Coordinates of C-alpha atoms and ligand atoms in Angstrom, one line a residue:
X4 CA 32.1 89.1 -48.1
X5 CA 28.4 88.8 -46.9
X6 CA 27.7 85.7 -44.2
X7 CA 25.3 83.4 -46.0
X8 CA 24.3 81.3 -42.3
X9 CA 22.7 79.9 -42.2
X10 CA 22.3 78.4 -45.0
X11 CA 24.9 77.2 -47.3
X12 CA 24.8 77.6 -51.2
X13 CA 25.9 73.8 -51.6
X14 CA 26.1 70.6 -48.8
X15 CA 29.5 71.5 -48.5
X16 CA 32.0 70.0 -49.8
X17 CA 30.6 72.0 -53.0
X18 CA 31.7 70.7 -55.9
X19 CA 35.0 72.7 -56.6
X20 CA 36.1 71.6 -53.1
X21 CA 35.1 68.2 -54.1
X22 CA 37.2 68.2 -57.2
X23 CA 40.1 69.7 -55.3
X24 CA 40.2 67.0 -52.4
X25 CA 40.4 64.4 -55.0
X26 CA 43.0 66.0 -55.8
X27 CA 44.9 66.0 -53.0
X28 CA 43.7 62.1 -52.4
X29 CA 46.0 61.4 -55.7
X30 CA 49.4 63.9 -55.1
X31 CA 49.0 64.0 -50.9
X32 CA 49.2 61.1 -48.8
X33 CA 46.8 60.8 -46.2
X34 CA 48.7 61.5 -43.1
X35 CA 47.2 65.1 -44.0
X36 CA 44.0 64.9 -42.4
X37 CA 41.8 67.9 -42.8
X38 CA 39.0 69.4 -40.2
X39 CA 36.8 71.0 -42.5
X40 CA 35.8 70.0 -45.7
X41 CA 36.5 72.4 -48.2
X42 CA 39.1 74.6 -50.1
X43 CA 39.4 77.9 -48.5
X44 CA 39.4 80.7 -51.3
X45 CA 39.9 84.0 -49.2
X46 CA 39.2 85.6 -45.1
X47 CA 37.4 88.7 -44.1
X48 CA 37.8 89.1 -40.0
X49 CA 36.2 85.7 -38.9
X50 CA 34.6 85.5 -42.4
X51 CA 35.9 82.7 -44.5
X52 CA 34.3 81.6 -48.3
X53 CA 35.8 78.9 -49.8
X54 CA 36.4 77.9 -53.4
X55 CA 32.7 77.0 -54.1
X56 CA 31.3 80.7 -52.9
X57 CA 29.9 79.3 -49.5
X58 CA 30.8 81.5 -46.7
X59 CA 31.4 80.4 -43.2
X60 CA 31.7 81.8 -40.0
X61 CA 35.2 80.3 -38.3
X62 CA 35.5 79.3 -34.6
X63 CA 39.0 77.9 -34.7
X64 CA 41.1 80.6 -36.6
X65 CA 43.6 78.9 -38.3
X66 CA 44.0 76.5 -34.4
X67 CA 44.4 80.3 -32.6
X68 CA 46.7 82.1 -34.8
X69 CA 43.5 84.4 -36.5
X70 CA 43.4 86.0 -33.0
X71 CA 44.0 89.2 -35.0
X72 CA 40.7 87.8 -37.9
X73 CA 41.6 87.2 -41.4
X74 CA 43.6 89.7 -44.1
X75 CA 43.3 93.3 -41.3
X76 CA 44.2 95.4 -44.4
X77 CA 46.8 97.1 -42.3
X78 CA 48.7 93.7 -41.2
X79 CA 47.9 93.2 -45.7
X80 CA 49.6 96.4 -46.0
X81 CA 52.6 96.0 -43.3
X82 CA 53.9 92.8 -44.7
X83 CA 53.6 94.3 -48.5
X84 CA 54.7 97.1 -47.1
X85 CA 57.5 95.0 -46.4
X86 CA 58.2 92.8 -49.6
X87 CA 58.7 96.2 -51.6
X88 CA 61.4 95.8 -48.8
X89 CA 63.3 92.6 -48.7
X90 CA 62.1 88.7 -48.3
X91 CA 65.0 87.6 -46.5
X92 CA 69.0 88.1 -45.5
X93 CA 68.9 85.7 -43.0
X94 CA 69.6 87.2 -40.0
X95 CA 72.8 86.0 -38.7
X96 CA 73.9 87.8 -42.2
X97 CA 72.3 90.7 -42.4
X98 CA 70.4 91.8 -39.2
X99 CA 67.2 93.9 -39.9
X100 CA 65.9 96.5 -37.7
X101 CA 62.3 94.8 -37.6
X102 CA 63.5 91.5 -36.0
X103 CA 65.4 94.0 -33.3
X104 CA 61.7 96.2 -32.9
X105 CA 59.8 93.1 -32.7
X106 CA 62.2 91.2 -29.7
X107 CA 62.4 95.2 -27.8
X108 CA 58.3 95.1 -27.7
X109 CA 57.8 91.3 -26.9
X110 CA 60.2 92.6 -23.9
X111 CA 58.2 95.2 -23.1
X112 CA 54.5 93.8 -22.6
X113 CA 55.5 90.3 -21.0
X114 CA 54.6 91.5 -17.4
X115 CA 56.7 91.0 -14.2
X116 CA 59.5 93.0 -12.7
X117 CA 62.8 91.0 -14.3
X118 CA 64.8 92.3 -17.8
X119 CA 63.6 89.8 -20.4
X120 CA 65.1 89.1 -23.4
X121 CA 64.7 87.7 -26.8
X122 CA 64.8 85.3 -29.9
X123 CA 62.7 84.8 -33.1
X124 CA 62.1 81.6 -35.1
X125 CA 59.5 80.3 -36.3
X126 CA 57.3 77.9 -34.9
X127 CA 56.0 77.2 -32.3
X128 CA 57.9 73.4 -31.9
X129 CA 61.2 75.7 -32.8
X130 CA 60.7 77.5 -30.0
X131 CA 59.3 75.2 -27.3
X132 CA 63.0 73.2 -28.2
X133 CA 64.9 76.3 -27.7
X134 CA 63.3 77.1 -24.3
X135 CA 64.8 73.8 -24.0
X136 CA 68.2 73.8 -25.1
X137 CA 68.2 77.4 -23.1
X138 CA 67.0 76.0 -19.5
X139 CA 69.8 73.6 -20.1
X140 CA 72.1 75.7 -20.5
X141 CA 71.0 78.3 -17.8
X142 CA 70.7 75.2 -15.4
X143 CA 74.1 72.4 -15.9
X144 CA 71.5 69.9 -15.3
X145 CA 68.6 68.2 -17.8
X146 CA 66.0 66.7 -17.6
X147 CA 62.3 67.8 -18.2
X148 CA 59.3 67.7 -16.6
X149 CA 56.1 67.8 -18.6
X150 CA 51.7 66.8 -18.3
X151 CA 49.5 64.5 -19.3
X152 CA 47.0 65.8 -22.0
X153 CA 50.2 68.2 -22.9
X154 CA 50.8 69.5 -26.5
X155 CA 53.5 71.2 -27.2
X156 CA 54.4 70.2 -31.3
X157 CA 56.0 67.8 -33.2
X158 CA 59.7 67.9 -33.8
X159 CA 61.4 65.3 -31.6
X160 CA 61.6 67.5 -28.3
X161 CA 58.5 68.9 -28.9
X162 CA 56.8 65.6 -29.3
X163 CA 58.3 64.2 -26.5
X164 CA 56.8 65.7 -24.8
X165 CA 53.1 65.8 -26.2
X166 CA 50.8 63.7 -24.3
X167 CA 48.9 62.4 -27.5
X168 CA 49.6 59.2 -28.3
X169 CA 48.1 59.5 -32.2
X170 CA 50.6 61.7 -32.8
X171 CA 53.8 59.5 -31.6
X172 CA 52.4 56.1 -32.3
X173 CA 55.2 54.3 -33.7
X174 CA 57.6 57.3 -34.0
X175 CA 59.9 56.8 -30.7
X176 CA 62.0 55.7 -29.3
X177 CA 61.8 59.9 -27.7
X178 CA 64.1 61.7 -25.8
X179 CA 65.4 60.6 -22.3
X180 CA 64.5 62.2 -19.3
X181 CA 61.5 63.1 -19.8
X182 CA 58.9 62.2 -17.2
X183 CA 55.2 63.3 -18.1
X184 CA 53.2 63.6 -14.5
X185 CA 49.8 65.1 -13.8
X186 CA 48.1 67.7 -15.5
X187 CA 45.5 69.5 -12.4
X188 CA 42.4 68.9 -14.8
X189 CA 39.7 69.5 -11.8
X190 CA 36.7 68.3 -13.5
X191 CA 38.6 64.5 -13.5
X192 CA 41.0 65.0 -10.8
X193 CA 43.4 62.9 -11.1
X194 CA 43.9 62.8 -7.7
X195 CA 40.3 61.9 -7.2
X196 CA 39.4 64.9 -4.4
X197 CA 37.1 68.2 -5.1
X198 CA 38.6 71.3 -5.8
X199 CA 37.0 73.1 -3.1
X200 CA 38.4 70.0 -0.5
X201 CA 41.6 69.6 -2.7
X202 CA 43.4 72.6 -0.7
X203 CA 46.2 71.9 -4.0
X204 CA 46.9 68.4 -3.4
X205 CA 48.1 67.5 -6.9
X206 CA 50.7 70.5 -6.5
X207 CA 52.0 69.8 -3.3
X208 CA 52.9 66.4 -4.4
X209 CA 55.2 67.7 -6.4
X210 CA 57.6 67.2 -3.4
X211 CA 56.8 63.8 -3.6
X212 CA 58.0 63.2 -7.1
X213 CA 60.9 64.4 -5.7
X214 CA 61.8 61.5 -4.0
X215 CA 60.2 58.7 -5.6
X216 CA 60.2 59.6 -9.7
X217 CA 62.5 63.2 -10.6
X218 CA 65.5 63.9 -9.3
X219 CA 65.6 67.5 -8.9
X220 CA 69.6 67.7 -9.3
X221 CA 69.6 66.6 -12.7
X222 CA 65.9 68.5 -14.1
X223 CA 66.4 71.8 -16.1
X224 CA 62.7 72.3 -16.2
X225 CA 59.1 72.3 -15.8
X226 CA 56.6 73.1 -19.4
X227 CA 53.2 73.4 -19.1
X228 CA 50.8 74.9 -20.4
X229 CA 48.7 77.5 -17.9
X230 CA 45.3 76.6 -20.4
X231 CA 45.6 72.9 -21.9
X232 CA 44.9 73.7 -25.0
X233 CA 44.8 70.4 -27.2
X234 CA 44.5 68.1 -24.3
X235 CA 41.7 69.9 -23.5
X236 CA 40.6 73.6 -22.7
X237 CA 41.5 72.9 -18.8
X238 CA 42.5 75.7 -16.4
X239 CA 44.9 75.2 -14.4
X240 CA 43.5 75.3 -10.5
X241 CA 43.8 79.5 -9.2
X242 CA 47.1 79.0 -6.8
X243 CA 48.7 75.9 -8.6
X244 CA 51.2 77.6 -10.3
X245 CA 52.3 80.1 -8.2
X246 CA 52.9 77.1 -5.4
X247 CA 54.7 74.7 -8.5
X248 CA 57.0 77.6 -9.4
X249 CA 58.1 78.2 -5.5
X250 CA 58.6 73.8 -5.2
X251 CA 60.5 74.5 -8.4
X252 CA 62.6 77.6 -6.8
X253 CA 63.7 75.8 -4.2
X254 CA 65.4 72.6 -6.8
X255 CA 66.6 75.7 -9.4
X256 CA 63.9 73.9 -12.1
X257 CA 63.1 76.9 -14.2
X258 CA 59.8 77.5 -15.0
X259 CA 58.3 76.7 -19.2
X260 CA 55.2 78.7 -19.7
X261 CA 53.8 77.9 -22.8
X262 CA 52.0 80.2 -24.1
X263 CA 52.0 79.1 -27.9
X264 CA 47.9 79.0 -28.1
X265 CA 47.3 80.8 -24.7
X266 CA 49.1 83.2 -25.9
X267 CA 48.4 86.9 -27.7
X268 CA 45.2 88.2 -26.2
X269 CA 43.4 85.1 -26.1
X270 CA 42.6 84.7 -22.5
X271 CA 41.7 88.2 -22.1
X272 CA 45.0 88.9 -20.8
X273 CA 47.9 89.4 -22.9
X274 CA 48.9 85.8 -21.8
X275 CA 48.0 83.0 -20.3
X276 CA 50.2 83.9 -17.2
X277 CA 48.7 86.7 -16.3
X278 CA 45.6 85.1 -14.7
X279 CA 48.4 83.3 -12.4
X280 CA 50.4 86.0 -11.0
X281 CA 53.3 84.7 -11.9
X282 CA 57.0 85.3 -13.5
X283 CA 58.0 82.3 -15.4
X284 CA 61.4 82.1 -16.4
X285 CA 61.2 81.5 -19.6
X286 CA 57.4 82.0 -22.2
X287 CA 57.3 80.2 -25.4
X288 CA 54.7 81.8 -27.9
X289 CA 53.7 82.1 -31.6
X290 CA 50.5 81.8 -33.3
X291 CA 48.7 84.7 -33.5
X292 CA 52.0 86.2 -33.0
X293 CA 52.4 87.2 -36.4
X294 CA 48.2 86.5 -37.2
X295 CA 49.1 83.7 -39.8
X296 CA 52.3 84.9 -40.7
X297 CA 55.1 82.1 -39.9
X298 CA 56.5 83.4 -36.1
X299 CA 57.3 82.0 -33.4
X300 CA 59.1 84.0 -30.5
X301 CA 60.9 82.3 -27.2
X302 CA 61.6 85.1 -23.9
X303 CA 63.8 84.2 -21.1
X304 CA 64.7 85.9 -17.8
X305 CA 67.6 87.9 -19.4
X306 CA 69.7 86.2 -17.0
X307 CA 68.9 83.2 -18.6
X308 CA 69.0 84.1 -21.5
X309 CA 72.8 85.7 -21.5
X310 CA 74.2 81.7 -20.8
X311 CA 73.1 81.4 -24.2
X312 CA 76.6 81.0 -26.1
X313 CA 76.8 82.0 -30.2
X314 CA 75.6 79.1 -32.2
X315 CA 73.7 77.3 -29.7
X316 CA 70.6 79.1 -31.3
X317 CA 69.9 79.9 -35.0
X318 CA 67.9 79.3 -38.3
X319 CA 67.6 80.2 -41.3
X320 CA 64.4 82.2 -41.5
X321 CA 64.5 82.5 -38.1
X322 CA 62.5 85.6 -37.2
X323 CA 62.1 85.7 -40.9
X324 CA 61.3 89.6 -41.4
X325 CA 58.3 90.1 -43.5
X326 CA 56.5 87.4 -40.1
X327 CA 58.2 90.5 -38.3
X328 CA 56.7 93.1 -40.0
X329 CA 53.3 91.4 -39.0
X330 CA 54.2 90.8 -35.8
X331 CA 54.3 94.8 -35.4
X332 CA 51.3 95.9 -37.4
X333 CA 49.6 92.9 -35.2
X334 CA 50.4 94.3 -31.6
X335 CA 50.3 97.3 -32.1
X336 CA 46.4 97.0 -33.3
X337 CA 46.0 94.5 -29.9
X338 CA 47.3 98.2 -28.0
X339 CA 45.5 100.1 -29.7
X340 CA 41.7 98.2 -29.5
X341 CA 42.3 97.3 -26.5
X342 CA 42.0 93.3 -27.9
X343 CA 42.1 91.9 -24.6
X344 CA 38.9 93.5 -23.4
X345 CA 37.2 91.9 -26.9
X346 CA 38.3 88.5 -25.3
X347 CA 37.1 89.0 -22.4
X348 CA 33.7 90.2 -23.4
X349 CA 33.5 87.4 -26.6
X350 CA 34.3 84.6 -22.8
X351 CA 31.7 86.9 -21.0
X352 CA 28.4 86.1 -24.2
X353 CA 30.3 82.2 -24.7
X354 CA 29.6 81.5 -21.2
X355 CA 26.3 83.1 -20.9
X356 CA 24.9 80.5 -23.7
X357 CA 27.2 77.9 -23.0
X358 CA 26.0 77.7 -19.4
X359 CA 22.1 77.9 -20.1
X360 CA 22.8 74.5 -22.5
X361 CA 24.4 72.7 -20.1
X362 CA 20.7 73.7 -17.6
X363 CA 18.7 72.5 -20.5
X364 CA 21.3 69.1 -21.0
X365 CA 23.2 68.8 -17.6
X366 CA 23.4 65.3 -18.4
X367 CA 25.6 64.9 -21.3
X368 CA 27.5 69.1 -20.9
X369 CA 29.8 68.1 -18.1
X370 CA 31.8 71.0 -17.7
X371 CA 32.3 74.1 -19.6
X372 CA 35.8 76.4 -18.2
X373 CA 38.0 78.5 -19.3
X374 CA 39.4 82.2 -19.7
X375 CA 38.3 85.2 -21.3
X376 CA 37.7 84.3 -24.8
X377 CA 39.2 80.4 -24.8
X378 CA 36.8 78.6 -24.0
X379 CA 35.7 75.2 -24.6
X380 CA 32.7 72.6 -23.4
X381 CA 33.0 69.1 -22.2
X382 CA 30.1 67.1 -23.4
X383 CA 29.7 63.3 -21.6
X384 CA 27.4 60.3 -22.1
X385 CA 26.8 60.8 -18.4
X386 CA 27.2 63.4 -16.1
X387 CA 27.5 61.1 -13.0
X388 CA 30.3 58.6 -15.1
X389 CA 31.8 61.4 -17.5
X390 CA 31.8 58.6 -20.3
X391 CA 33.6 61.2 -23.0
X392 CA 31.5 62.2 -25.5
X393 CA 33.6 62.4 -29.0
X394 CA 31.1 61.5 -31.0
X395 CA 28.9 63.7 -30.1
X396 CA 31.4 66.2 -30.4
X397 CA 31.4 64.9 -34.4
X398 CA 28.1 65.0 -34.7
X399 CA 27.9 68.9 -34.0
X400 CA 30.8 70.2 -35.7
X401 CA 29.6 68.2 -39.0
X402 CA 26.0 69.8 -38.1
X403 CA 27.1 73.2 -38.1
X404 CA 29.8 73.4 -40.9
X405 CA 26.7 71.9 -42.9
X406 CA 25.3 75.2 -41.6
X407 CA 28.1 78.2 -41.7
X408 CA 29.8 77.2 -38.8
X409 CA 34.0 76.0 -38.5
X410 CA 34.4 74.5 -35.4
X411 CA 37.0 71.9 -33.2
X412 CA 37.3 69.8 -31.3
X413 CA 40.3 68.8 -28.5
X414 CA 40.7 66.5 -25.7
X415 CA 42.5 62.7 -25.9
X416 CA 39.0 61.4 -26.4
X417 CA 37.9 64.7 -28.8
X418 CA 34.4 66.3 -26.1
X419 CA 35.5 68.7 -25.9
X420 CA 34.5 71.7 -28.3
X421 CA 37.2 74.3 -28.6
X422 CA 36.8 77.9 -29.5
X423 CA 38.9 79.9 -30.6
X424 CA 36.5 82.4 -32.6
X425 CA 38.9 86.0 -34.5
X426 CA 38.8 88.4 -31.7
X427 CA 37.2 91.0 -33.6
X428 CA 34.8 88.8 -34.6
X429 CA 31.7 91.3 -34.7
X430 CA 28.6 90.4 -31.8
X431 CA 25.9 89.8 -34.7
X432 CA 28.3 87.1 -35.9
X433 CA 29.9 86.1 -32.9
X434 CA 25.1 86.0 -32.4
X435 CA 24.9 83.8 -35.3
X436 CA 27.3 81.8 -35.0
X437 CA 26.6 80.7 -32.5
X438 CA 22.6 80.4 -33.4
X439 CA 24.6 77.9 -35.5
X440 CA 26.6 75.6 -32.7
X441 CA 23.0 76.7 -30.5
X442 CA 20.8 74.7 -32.9
X443 CA 23.5 72.2 -34.2
X444 CA 24.1 71.0 -30.6
X445 CA 20.3 71.0 -29.5
X446 CA 19.7 68.9 -32.1
X447 CA 23.2 66.1 -31.4
X448 CA 21.5 66.2 -27.5
X449 CA 17.7 66.1 -28.3
Ligands
PLP513 C1 50.7 75.3 -26.7 C2 51.2 74.4 -27.7 N1 52.5 74.4 -27.5 C3 53.3 75.0 -29.1 C4 52.4 74.4 -30.6 C5 53.2 73.6 -31.2 O1 52.8 74.5 -32.3 P1 53.4 74.3 -34.3 O2 51.9 73.5 -34.3 O3 53.4 76.1 -34.9 O4 54.7 74.0 -33.6 C6 51.2 74.6 -30.5 C7 49.9 73.6 -31.4 O5 48.8 74.0 -31.2 C8 50.2 74.4 -28.8 O6 49.2 74.3 -29.1

């Protein structure tokens, strides 16, 4: 596949895509929303070709699913080989080696001294559901602490933990026992403090909350993204997770770390929580785990996991053999080709460009932040008021799309551009994508 950008063959959507989008309108509800108004034909690495022959650079990677890239030939072969043997048995009827091998591999790559046990399911949201079940059975308590800005999925427990009203409006009532607290968003500190002098007030505040807001004796777990994804690409400050975990341990409350978007090399390490020197009690993962095949996993310290009883977890398609085959190959390639290093390199290249734009537009680019290749830019109308500028991001996204680059926003106000580019991208393609993005940023911010 050859990159044409920054010029497309046709404007986007082209005639074939336009016709298909009309058909979509007739047969699916408008609630099935789409980000980029086109229709894919095939993908390769970080490139995507649409039905009109336009070739795009994809900086979104299926929302963090394609760290391995589109159509990696080794992964394709692994799935084809498995498909030729069997598609499905239901693991709880007849188990297969791929399920066992993958659980073993995930337990092995998770850092920390404790022995881990692993279960496989299908989607990120299902991993969250099961993580909460595990925490409840292990602690004998029910309450869950979550965060403002969080995104954990769309099934009812996960949706109850998710923060964005846009995804929840009219869908209540939600699960009882959920308490939402402010996320440590240093650019917009919920306590109005400065990071240099705050002494991690946000972490210490948890002790006060246990007196006025949350009964720790009723609380099973806290669920956190170490680097909030949908919420705006916000890394927790250094030291926060360590201190919070200490406080939680004093109350027998488990720490569930949601690595669904941030895991599998995205942040320059296998898992984002490695940046914080903690060993979570439970970890949820999905997305780039199987490179686009539907698969998610929950890992927990063995003594915690072993509190589950037969029948308390399951699912017909859980740990599908094709998905397991894909995941085993994806992990093998990540290890062999050092994908964490690729992510760090992408992060450095992007950060240098983004910080240069910030210097040029100090009033409009409020913050550049992230870890490794999970990096975002926050756009504001004015650097003093920090009023979010979602309109600028929408305009940048559209301008980039018309020139062959797919971008995605984040944050409740849609004013952050998040980079989730496939980690296999070449330097040349990365530079081309950043050139397209730079032209769009300059055109919109002027
Ligand atoms: C951090 C996080 N948790 C959970 C989910 C839900 O995953 P899924 O869409 O596979 O249900 C997502 C999806 O974007 C996510 O980013």
